[in-house]
mmCIF file with all atom_site columns, C-alpha atoms in Angstrom:
data_model
loop_
_atom_site.group_PDB
_atom_site.id
_atom_site.type_symbol
_atom_site.label_atom_id
_atom_site.label_alt_id
_atom_site.label_comp_id
_atom_site.label_asym_id
_atom_site.label_entity_id
_atom_site.label_seq_id
_atom_site.pdbx_PDB_ins_code
_atom_site.Cartn_x
_atom_site.Cartn_y
_atom_site.Cartn_z
_atom_site.occupancy
_atom_site.B_iso_or_equiv
_atom_site.pdbx_formal_charge
_atom_site.auth_seq_id
_atom_site.auth_comp_id
_atom_site.auth_asym_id
_atom_site.auth_atom_id
_atom_site.pdbx_PDB_model_num
ATOM 1   C CA . MET A 1 1   ? 94.022 2.475   124.338 1.00 57.00 ? 1   MET A CA 1
ATOM 2   C CA . THR A 1 2   ? 92.450 5.305   121.848 1.00 57.00 ? 2   THR A CA 1
ATOM 3   C CA . ALA A 1 3   ? 95.217 7.226   120.809 1.00 60.00 ? 3   ALA A CA 1
ATOM 4   C CA . GLN A 1 4   ? 96.966 3.588   119.870 1.00 59.00 ? 4   GLN A CA 1
ATOM 5   C CA . VAL A 1 5   ? 93.969 2.617   117.928 1.00 54.00 ? 5   VAL A CA 1
ATOM 6   C CA . LEU A 1 6   ? 93.519 6.155   116.357 1.00 56.00 ? 6   LEU A CA 1
ATOM 7   C CA . GLN A 1 7   ? 97.600 6.244   115.137 1.00 59.00 ? 7   GLN A CA 1
ATOM 8   C CA . LEU A 1 8   ? 96.913 2.611   113.455 1.00 56.00 ? 8   LEU A CA 1
ATOM 9   C CA . PHE A 1 9   ? 94.596 3.655   111.763 1.00 54.00 ? 9   PHE A CA 1
ATOM 10  C CA . GLN A 1 10  ? 95.942 6.672   110.993 1.00 58.00 ? 10  GLN A CA 1
ATOM 11  C CA . LYS A 1 11  ? 98.671 4.955   109.792 1.00 58.00 ? 11  LYS A CA 1
ATOM 12  C CA . ALA A 1 12  ? 96.552 2.110   107.518 1.00 55.00 ? 12  ALA A CA 1
ATOM 13  C CA . MET A 1 13  ? 95.117 5.321   106.319 1.00 55.00 ? 13  MET A CA 1
ATOM 14  C CA . ASP A 1 14  ? 98.662 7.517   105.765 1.00 55.00 ? 14  ASP A CA 1
ATOM 15  C CA . THR A 1 15  ? 96.654 11.056  106.734 1.00 52.00 ? 15  THR A CA 1
ATOM 16  C CA . ASP A 1 16  ? 97.083 13.422  110.163 1.00 52.00 ? 16  ASP A CA 1
ATOM 17  C CA . LYS A 1 17  ? 93.841 13.608  110.587 1.00 55.00 ? 17  LYS A CA 1
ATOM 18  C CA . PRO A 1 18  ? 91.267 10.602  110.730 1.00 54.00 ? 18  PRO A CA 1
ATOM 19  C CA . THR A 1 19  ? 88.091 10.576  108.776 1.00 61.00 ? 19  THR A CA 1
ATOM 20  C CA . LYS A 1 20  ? 84.694 11.405  110.633 1.00 67.00 ? 20  LYS A CA 1
ATOM 21  C CA . ALA A 1 21  ? 83.597 8.412   110.548 1.00 64.00 ? 21  ALA A CA 1
ATOM 22  C CA . LEU A 1 22  ? 86.119 7.201   112.299 1.00 62.00 ? 22  LEU A CA 1
ATOM 23  C CA . ASP A 1 23  ? 86.082 9.546   114.724 1.00 67.00 ? 23  ASP A CA 1
ATOM 24  C CA . ILE A 1 24  ? 82.746 8.269   115.912 1.00 69.00 ? 24  ILE A CA 1
ATOM 25  C CA . SER A 1 25  ? 83.822 5.355   115.690 1.00 66.00 ? 25  SER A CA 1
ATOM 26  C CA . LEU A 1 26  ? 86.012 5.460   118.139 1.00 68.00 ? 26  LEU A CA 1
ATOM 27  C CA . GLN A 1 27  ? 83.998 7.741   120.386 1.00 73.00 ? 27  GLN A CA 1
ATOM 28  C CA . ARG A 1 28  ? 81.011 4.528   120.323 1.00 72.00 ? 28  ARG A CA 1
ATOM 29  C CA . LEU A 1 29  ? 83.931 2.623   121.042 1.00 72.00 ? 29  LEU A CA 1
ATOM 30  C CA . GLU A 1 30  ? 84.853 4.496   123.852 1.00 78.00 ? 30  GLU A CA 1
ATOM 31  C CA . LEU A 1 31  ? 81.773 4.473   125.408 1.00 74.00 ? 31  LEU A CA 1
ATOM 32  C CA . THR A 1 32  ? 81.043 0.676   124.614 1.00 75.00 ? 32  THR A CA 1
ATOM 33  C CA . VAL A 1 33  ? 84.048 0.499   127.002 1.00 74.00 ? 33  VAL A CA 1
ATOM 34  C CA . GLN A 1 34  ? 82.640 2.888   129.236 1.00 78.00 ? 34  GLN A CA 1
ATOM 35  C CA . LYS A 1 35  ? 79.595 0.785   129.902 1.00 77.00 ? 35  LYS A CA 1
ATOM 36  C CA . VAL A 1 36  ? 80.910 -2.425  129.922 1.00 75.00 ? 36  VAL A CA 1
ATOM 37  C CA . LYS A 1 37  ? 83.359 -1.196  132.358 1.00 76.00 ? 37  LYS A CA 1
ATOM 38  C CA . ASP A 1 38  ? 80.260 0.807   134.638 1.00 76.00 ? 38  ASP A CA 1
ATOM 39  C CA . ARG A 1 39  ? 77.655 -2.975  134.224 1.00 80.00 ? 39  ARG A CA 1
ATOM 40  C CA . ASP A 1 40  ? 81.102 -4.564  135.701 1.00 78.00 ? 40  ASP A CA 1
ATOM 41  C CA . ARG A 1 41  ? 81.270 -2.103  138.530 1.00 77.00 ? 41  ARG A CA 1
ATOM 42  C CA . ILE A 1 42  ? 77.825 -2.007  139.232 1.00 76.00 ? 42  ILE A CA 1
ATOM 43  C CA . ASP A 1 43  ? 77.852 -5.984  139.309 1.00 78.00 ? 43  ASP A CA 1
ATOM 44  C CA . ALA A 1 44  ? 80.521 -5.808  142.011 1.00 79.00 ? 44  ALA A CA 1
ATOM 45  C CA . MET A 1 45  ? 78.098 -3.858  144.014 1.00 76.00 ? 45  MET A CA 1
ATOM 46  C CA . LYS A 1 46  ? 75.113 -6.329  143.582 1.00 78.00 ? 46  LYS A CA 1
ATOM 47  C CA . GLU A 1 47  ? 77.258 -9.065  144.641 1.00 82.00 ? 47  GLU A CA 1
ATOM 48  C CA . ARG A 1 48  ? 79.141 -7.132  148.255 1.00 77.00 ? 48  ARG A CA 1
ATOM 49  C CA . GLU A 1 49  ? 74.844 -6.149  148.479 1.00 75.00 ? 49  GLU A CA 1
ATOM 50  C CA . GLN A 1 50  ? 74.227 -9.802  148.467 1.00 79.00 ? 50  GLN A CA 1
ATOM 51  C CA . ALA A 1 51  ? 76.615 -10.935 150.569 1.00 78.00 ? 51  ALA A CA 1
ATOM 52  C CA . LEU A 1 52  ? 76.039 -8.187  153.187 1.00 75.00 ? 52  LEU A CA 1
ATOM 53  C CA . MET A 1 53  ? 72.749 -8.851  153.409 1.00 74.00 ? 53  MET A CA 1
ATOM 54  C CA . ILE A 1 54  ? 73.567 -12.790 154.018 1.00 79.00 ? 54  ILE A CA 1
ATOM 55  C CA . ALA A 1 55  ? 76.342 -12.501 156.000 1.00 77.00 ? 55  ALA A CA 1
ATOM 56  C CA . LEU A 1 56  ? 73.000 -10.128 158.123 1.00 76.00 ? 56  LEU A CA 1
ATOM 57  C CA . HIS A 1 57  ? 69.771 -12.421 157.579 1.00 76.00 ? 57  HIS A CA 1
ATOM 58  C CA . THR A 1 58  ? 72.054 -15.149 159.044 1.00 82.00 ? 58  THR A CA 1
ATOM 59  C CA . ALA A 1 59  ? 72.625 -13.280 161.759 1.00 80.00 ? 59  ALA A CA 1
ATOM 60  C CA . LEU A 1 60  ? 69.796 -12.037 162.978 1.00 81.00 ? 60  LEU A CA 1
ATOM 61  C CA . ASP A 1 61  ? 67.873 -15.618 162.293 1.00 86.00 ? 61  ASP A CA 1
ATOM 62  C CA . CYS A 1 62  ? 70.289 -16.119 165.189 1.00 86.00 ? 62  CYS A CA 1
ATOM 63  C CA . SER A 1 63  ? 69.081 -13.129 167.369 1.00 86.00 ? 63  SER A CA 1
ATOM 64  C CA . ALA A 1 64  ? 66.623 -14.555 170.413 1.00 90.00 ? 64  ALA A CA 1
ATOM 65  C CA . ARG A 1 65  ? 64.885 -11.102 169.963 1.00 93.00 ? 65  ARG A CA 1
ATOM 66  C CA . PRO A 1 66  ? 62.205 -10.360 166.766 1.00 93.00 ? 66  PRO A CA 1
ATOM 67  C CA . PHE A 1 67  ? 63.668 -8.344  164.275 1.00 92.00 ? 67  PHE A CA 1
ATOM 68  C CA . TRP A 1 68  ? 62.297 -7.243  161.138 1.00 92.00 ? 68  TRP A CA 1
ATOM 69  C CA . LEU A 1 69  ? 63.500 -5.156  157.880 1.00 91.00 ? 69  LEU A CA 1
ATOM 70  C CA . LYS A 1 70  ? 60.692 -2.977  155.188 1.00 92.00 ? 70  LYS A CA 1
ATOM 71  C CA . SER A 1 71  ? 60.726 -1.834  151.894 1.00 90.00 ? 71  SER A CA 1
ATOM 72  C CA . VAL A 1 72  ? 61.965 2.228   152.521 1.00 86.00 ? 72  VAL A CA 1
ATOM 73  C CA . ASP A 1 73  ? 58.369 2.994   151.047 1.00 82.00 ? 73  ASP A CA 1
ATOM 74  C CA . GLN A 1 74  ? 58.110 1.053   154.197 1.00 66.00 ? 74  GLN A CA 1
ATOM 75  C CA . LYS A 1 75  ? 54.936 -0.424  152.521 1.00 75.00 ? 75  LYS A CA 1
ATOM 76  C CA . ARG A 1 76  ? 56.537 -3.973  152.246 1.00 89.00 ? 76  ARG A CA 1
ATOM 77  C CA . MET A 1 77  ? 57.557 -6.946  154.986 1.00 91.00 ? 77  MET A CA 1
ATOM 78  C CA . LEU A 1 78  ? 60.959 -6.921  153.061 1.00 90.00 ? 78  LEU A CA 1
ATOM 79  C CA . TYR A 1 79  ? 62.240 -9.744  156.249 1.00 90.00 ? 79  TYR A CA 1
ATOM 80  C CA . ILE A 1 80  ? 61.634 -11.592 160.011 1.00 91.00 ? 80  ILE A CA 1
ATOM 81  C CA . ASN A 1 81  ? 63.097 -13.721 162.041 1.00 91.00 ? 81  ASN A CA 1
ATOM 82  C CA . PRO A 1 82  ? 62.788 -16.696 163.541 1.00 93.00 ? 82  PRO A CA 1
ATOM 83  C CA . ALA A 1 83  ? 62.378 -14.965 166.769 1.00 92.00 ? 83  ALA A CA 1
ATOM 84  C CA . TYR A 1 84  ? 59.070 -12.491 165.235 1.00 91.00 ? 84  TYR A CA 1
ATOM 85  C CA . THR A 1 85  ? 57.576 -16.095 163.920 1.00 91.00 ? 85  THR A CA 1
ATOM 86  C CA . SER A 1 86  ? 57.574 -17.275 167.659 1.00 91.00 ? 86  SER A CA 1
ATOM 87  C CA . GLU A 1 87  ? 56.726 -14.114 169.597 1.00 89.00 ? 87  GLU A CA 1
ATOM 88  C CA . PHE A 1 88  ? 54.228 -11.863 167.298 1.00 88.00 ? 88  PHE A CA 1
ATOM 89  C CA . GLY A 1 89  ? 52.455 -15.991 165.822 1.00 87.00 ? 89  GLY A CA 1
ATOM 90  C CA . ILE A 1 90  ? 53.855 -14.675 162.437 1.00 86.00 ? 90  ILE A CA 1
ATOM 91  C CA . SER A 1 91  ? 55.663 -16.423 159.402 1.00 86.00 ? 91  SER A CA 1
ATOM 92  C CA . TYR A 1 92  ? 57.406 -14.838 156.614 1.00 86.00 ? 92  TYR A CA 1
ATOM 93  C CA . GLU A 1 93  ? 55.405 -16.560 154.185 1.00 87.00 ? 93  GLU A CA 1
ATOM 94  C CA . SER A 1 94  ? 52.188 -14.619 155.525 1.00 86.00 ? 94  SER A CA 1
ATOM 95  C CA . TYR A 1 95  ? 53.685 -11.556 156.209 1.00 88.00 ? 95  TYR A CA 1
ATOM 96  C CA . GLY A 1 96  ? 56.599 -11.231 153.566 1.00 85.00 ? 96  GLY A CA 1
ATOM 97  C CA . GLY A 1 97  ? 56.237 -9.336  150.226 1.00 87.00 ? 97  GLY A CA 1
ATOM 98  C CA . HIS A 1 98  ? 52.383 -7.804  152.154 1.00 87.00 ? 98  HIS A CA 1
ATOM 99  C CA . LYS A 1 99  ? 51.525 -3.959  153.175 1.00 88.00 ? 99  LYS A CA 1
ATOM 100 C CA . ASP A 1 100 ? 50.820 -4.388  157.059 1.00 87.00 ? 100 ASP A CA 1
ATOM 101 C CA . ASN A 1 101 ? 47.084 -2.960  156.145 1.00 87.00 ? 101 ASN A CA 1
ATOM 102 C CA . GLU A 1 102 ? 47.108 -6.388  154.717 1.00 88.00 ? 102 GLU A CA 1
ATOM 103 C CA . LEU A 1 103 ? 47.855 -8.094  157.863 1.00 84.00 ? 103 LEU A CA 1
ATOM 104 C CA . TRP A 1 104 ? 47.246 -5.550  160.608 1.00 85.00 ? 104 TRP A CA 1
ATOM 105 C CA . HIS A 1 105 ? 43.650 -3.852  161.504 1.00 85.00 ? 105 HIS A CA 1
ATOM 106 C CA . ASN A 1 106 ? 44.359 -0.025  159.190 1.00 87.00 ? 106 ASN A CA 1
ATOM 107 C CA . THR A 1 107 ? 44.629 1.601   162.974 1.00 89.00 ? 107 THR A CA 1
ATOM 108 C CA . VAL A 1 108 ? 47.644 -0.316  164.288 1.00 88.00 ? 108 VAL A CA 1
ATOM 109 C CA . ALA A 1 109 ? 49.176 -0.461  159.994 1.00 89.00 ? 109 ALA A CA 1
ATOM 110 C CA . GLU A 1 110 ? 48.817 3.176   160.011 1.00 92.00 ? 110 GLU A CA 1
ATOM 111 C CA . LEU A 1 111 ? 50.612 3.479   163.216 1.00 92.00 ? 111 LEU A CA 1
ATOM 112 C CA . PHE A 1 112 ? 52.973 1.035   161.745 1.00 92.00 ? 112 PHE A CA 1
ATOM 113 C CA . CYS A 1 113 ? 53.806 3.628   158.837 1.00 92.00 ? 113 CYS A CA 1
ATOM 114 C CA . GLY A 1 114 ? 53.905 6.855   160.406 1.00 93.00 ? 114 GLY A CA 1
ATOM 115 C CA . ASN A 1 115 ? 56.176 5.693   162.767 1.00 95.00 ? 115 ASN A CA 1
ATOM 116 C CA . ASP A 1 116 ? 58.587 4.125   160.467 1.00 94.00 ? 116 ASP A CA 1
ATOM 117 C CA . GLN A 1 117 ? 57.859 7.320   157.920 1.00 94.00 ? 117 GLN A CA 1
ATOM 118 C CA . ALA A 1 118 ? 59.205 9.132   161.376 1.00 96.00 ? 118 ALA A CA 1
ATOM 119 C CA . VAL A 1 119 ? 62.352 7.209   161.500 1.00 96.00 ? 119 VAL A CA 1
ATOM 120 C CA . LEU A 1 120 ? 63.665 8.057   158.107 1.00 94.00 ? 120 LEU A CA 1
ATOM 121 C CA . GLU A 1 121 ? 62.723 11.568  157.744 1.00 94.00 ? 121 GLU A CA 1
ATOM 122 C CA . ALA A 1 122 ? 64.717 11.790  161.017 1.00 96.00 ? 122 ALA A CA 1
ATOM 123 C CA . GLY A 1 123 ? 67.227 9.583   159.759 1.00 94.00 ? 123 GLY A CA 1
ATOM 124 C CA . THR A 1 124 ? 68.106 7.727   163.362 1.00 95.00 ? 124 THR A CA 1
ATOM 125 C CA . GLU A 1 125 ? 67.383 5.497   165.387 1.00 96.00 ? 125 GLU A CA 1
ATOM 126 C CA . MET A 1 126 ? 63.880 5.525   167.720 1.00 98.00 ? 126 MET A CA 1
ATOM 127 C CA . GLU A 1 127 ? 61.821 3.609   170.221 1.00 97.00 ? 127 GLU A CA 1
ATOM 128 C CA . PHE A 1 128 ? 58.601 3.518   170.234 1.00 96.00 ? 128 PHE A CA 1
ATOM 129 C CA . ASP A 1 129 ? 55.348 2.048   171.496 1.00 95.00 ? 129 ASP A CA 1
ATOM 130 C CA . GLU A 1 130 ? 53.318 0.146   169.606 1.00 93.00 ? 130 GLU A CA 1
ATOM 131 C CA . LEU A 1 131 ? 50.374 -2.150  169.742 1.00 88.00 ? 131 LEU A CA 1
ATOM 132 C CA . VAL A 1 132 ? 50.271 -5.590  168.835 1.00 86.00 ? 132 VAL A CA 1
ATOM 133 C CA . THR A 1 133 ? 48.018 -8.630  168.346 1.00 81.00 ? 133 THR A CA 1
ATOM 134 C CA . VAL A 1 134 ? 49.982 -11.694 169.334 1.00 80.00 ? 134 VAL A CA 1
ATOM 135 C CA . LYS A 1 135 ? 47.757 -14.609 169.948 1.00 76.00 ? 135 LYS A CA 1
ATOM 136 C CA . GLY A 1 136 ? 44.529 -12.956 169.730 1.00 81.00 ? 136 GLY A CA 1
ATOM 137 C CA . GLU A 1 137 ? 46.093 -10.770 172.636 1.00 85.00 ? 137 GLU A CA 1
ATOM 138 C CA . ASN A 1 138 ? 46.097 -7.488  172.312 1.00 86.00 ? 138 ASN A CA 1
ATOM 139 C CA . LYS A 1 139 ? 49.819 -6.281  173.808 1.00 90.00 ? 139 LYS A CA 1
ATOM 140 C CA . LEU A 1 140 ? 51.848 -3.255  174.278 1.00 93.00 ? 140 LEU A CA 1
ATOM 141 C CA . TYR A 1 141 ? 55.476 -3.258  173.105 1.00 93.00 ? 141 TYR A CA 1
ATOM 142 C CA . ARG A 1 142 ? 58.549 -1.180  173.018 1.00 95.00 ? 142 ARG A CA 1
ATOM 143 C CA . VAL A 1 143 ? 60.534 -1.231  169.646 1.00 95.00 ? 143 VAL A CA 1
ATOM 144 C CA . ARG A 1 144 ? 63.359 0.398   168.378 1.00 97.00 ? 144 ARG A CA 1
ATOM 145 C CA . LYS A 1 145 ? 63.330 0.882   164.735 1.00 96.00 ? 145 LYS A CA 1
ATOM 146 C CA . TRP A 1 146 ? 66.396 3.020   162.449 1.00 94.00 ? 146 TRP A CA 1
ATOM 147 C CA . PRO A 1 147 ? 67.574 3.542   158.978 1.00 94.00 ? 147 PRO A CA 1
ATOM 148 C CA . ALA A 1 148 ? 68.780 0.290   157.378 1.00 89.00 ? 148 ALA A CA 1
ATOM 149 C CA . VAL A 1 149 ? 71.492 1.879   155.027 1.00 87.00 ? 149 VAL A CA 1
ATOM 150 C CA . LEU A 1 150 ? 74.130 -0.052  152.536 1.00 78.00 ? 150 LEU A CA 1
ATOM 151 C CA . ASP A 1 151 ? 77.329 2.343   151.237 1.00 76.00 ? 151 ASP A CA 1
ATOM 152 C CA . GLY A 1 152 ? 74.576 5.509   151.748 1.00 83.00 ? 152 GLY A CA 1
ATOM 153 C CA . VAL A 1 153 ? 71.606 3.815   150.328 1.00 83.00 ? 153 VAL A CA 1
ATOM 154 C CA . VAL A 1 154 ? 68.588 3.668   152.421 1.00 88.00 ? 154 VAL A CA 1
ATOM 155 C CA . LEU A 1 155 ? 67.069 0.054   151.913 1.00 85.00 ? 155 LEU A CA 1
ATOM 156 C CA . GLY A 1 156 ? 63.763 0.031   154.611 1.00 90.00 ? 156 GLY A CA 1
ATOM 157 C CA . VAL A 1 157 ? 63.524 0.481   157.956 1.00 94.00 ? 157 VAL A CA 1
ATOM 158 C CA . ALA A 1 158 ? 64.889 -2.071  160.198 1.00 92.00 ? 158 ALA A CA 1
ATOM 159 C CA . GLY A 1 159 ? 62.420 -2.930  163.478 1.00 94.00 ? 159 GLY A CA 1
ATOM 160 C CA . GLU A 1 160 ? 63.824 -5.096  166.621 1.00 95.00 ? 160 GLU A CA 1
ATOM 161 C CA . SER A 1 161 ? 61.243 -5.633  169.346 1.00 93.00 ? 161 SER A CA 1
ATOM 162 C CA . LEU A 1 162 ? 62.318 -5.303  173.302 1.00 93.00 ? 162 LEU A CA 1
ATOM 163 C CA . GLY A 1 163 ? 59.804 -6.730  174.531 1.00 89.00 ? 163 GLY A CA 1
ATOM 164 C CA . PRO A 1 164 ? 55.866 -6.340  176.541 1.00 88.00 ? 164 PRO A CA 1
ATOM 165 C CA . ALA A 1 165 ? 56.067 -2.782  177.111 1.00 85.00 ? 165 ALA A CA 1
ATOM 166 C CA . ASP A 1 166 ? 56.224 -1.644  180.625 1.00 73.00 ? 166 ASP A CA 1
ATOM 167 C CA . GLU A 1 167 ? 52.527 -0.702  182.148 1.00 51.00 ? 167 GLU A CA 1
ATOM 168 C CA . GLY A 1 168 ? 54.594 1.806   184.786 1.00 43.00 ? 168 GLY A CA 1
ATOM 169 C CA . GLU A 1 169 ? 56.479 3.912   182.000 1.00 46.00 ? 169 GLU A CA 1
#
């Protein structure tokens, strides 16, 4: 396309060598076209990411097990499903967008974040026992956590409660 435009300008100017101003203009035009193509590609990727997140959200909302997703810096809760609310008595409205230490005692929040960091560093699924206060009672829960990855980009740490930990283990 740029070559065709250049040929038209050369004919119009009746010269074999385009002017420096024309070269600069064509380079800017080419950069602008590339930026538009890049934006379109990014928009398509964002649309795909949103569709995948909606599908994941819908699937997890139907799960009987508590699931959650925390930000990649392990500081903010991004999602909890209805089973999480039912099991722990904590709604998304009270936890979503908040840091662990805004809801849990600092010792518990540090344990959660430490386990999340271990998962991110290992880049693989791991299981932990985590002590939480459920409706006023301290309980030890077995949880599975893993890096939530989309197209090679780590979105955060996903987790699933496997239920109260067996005291005999």
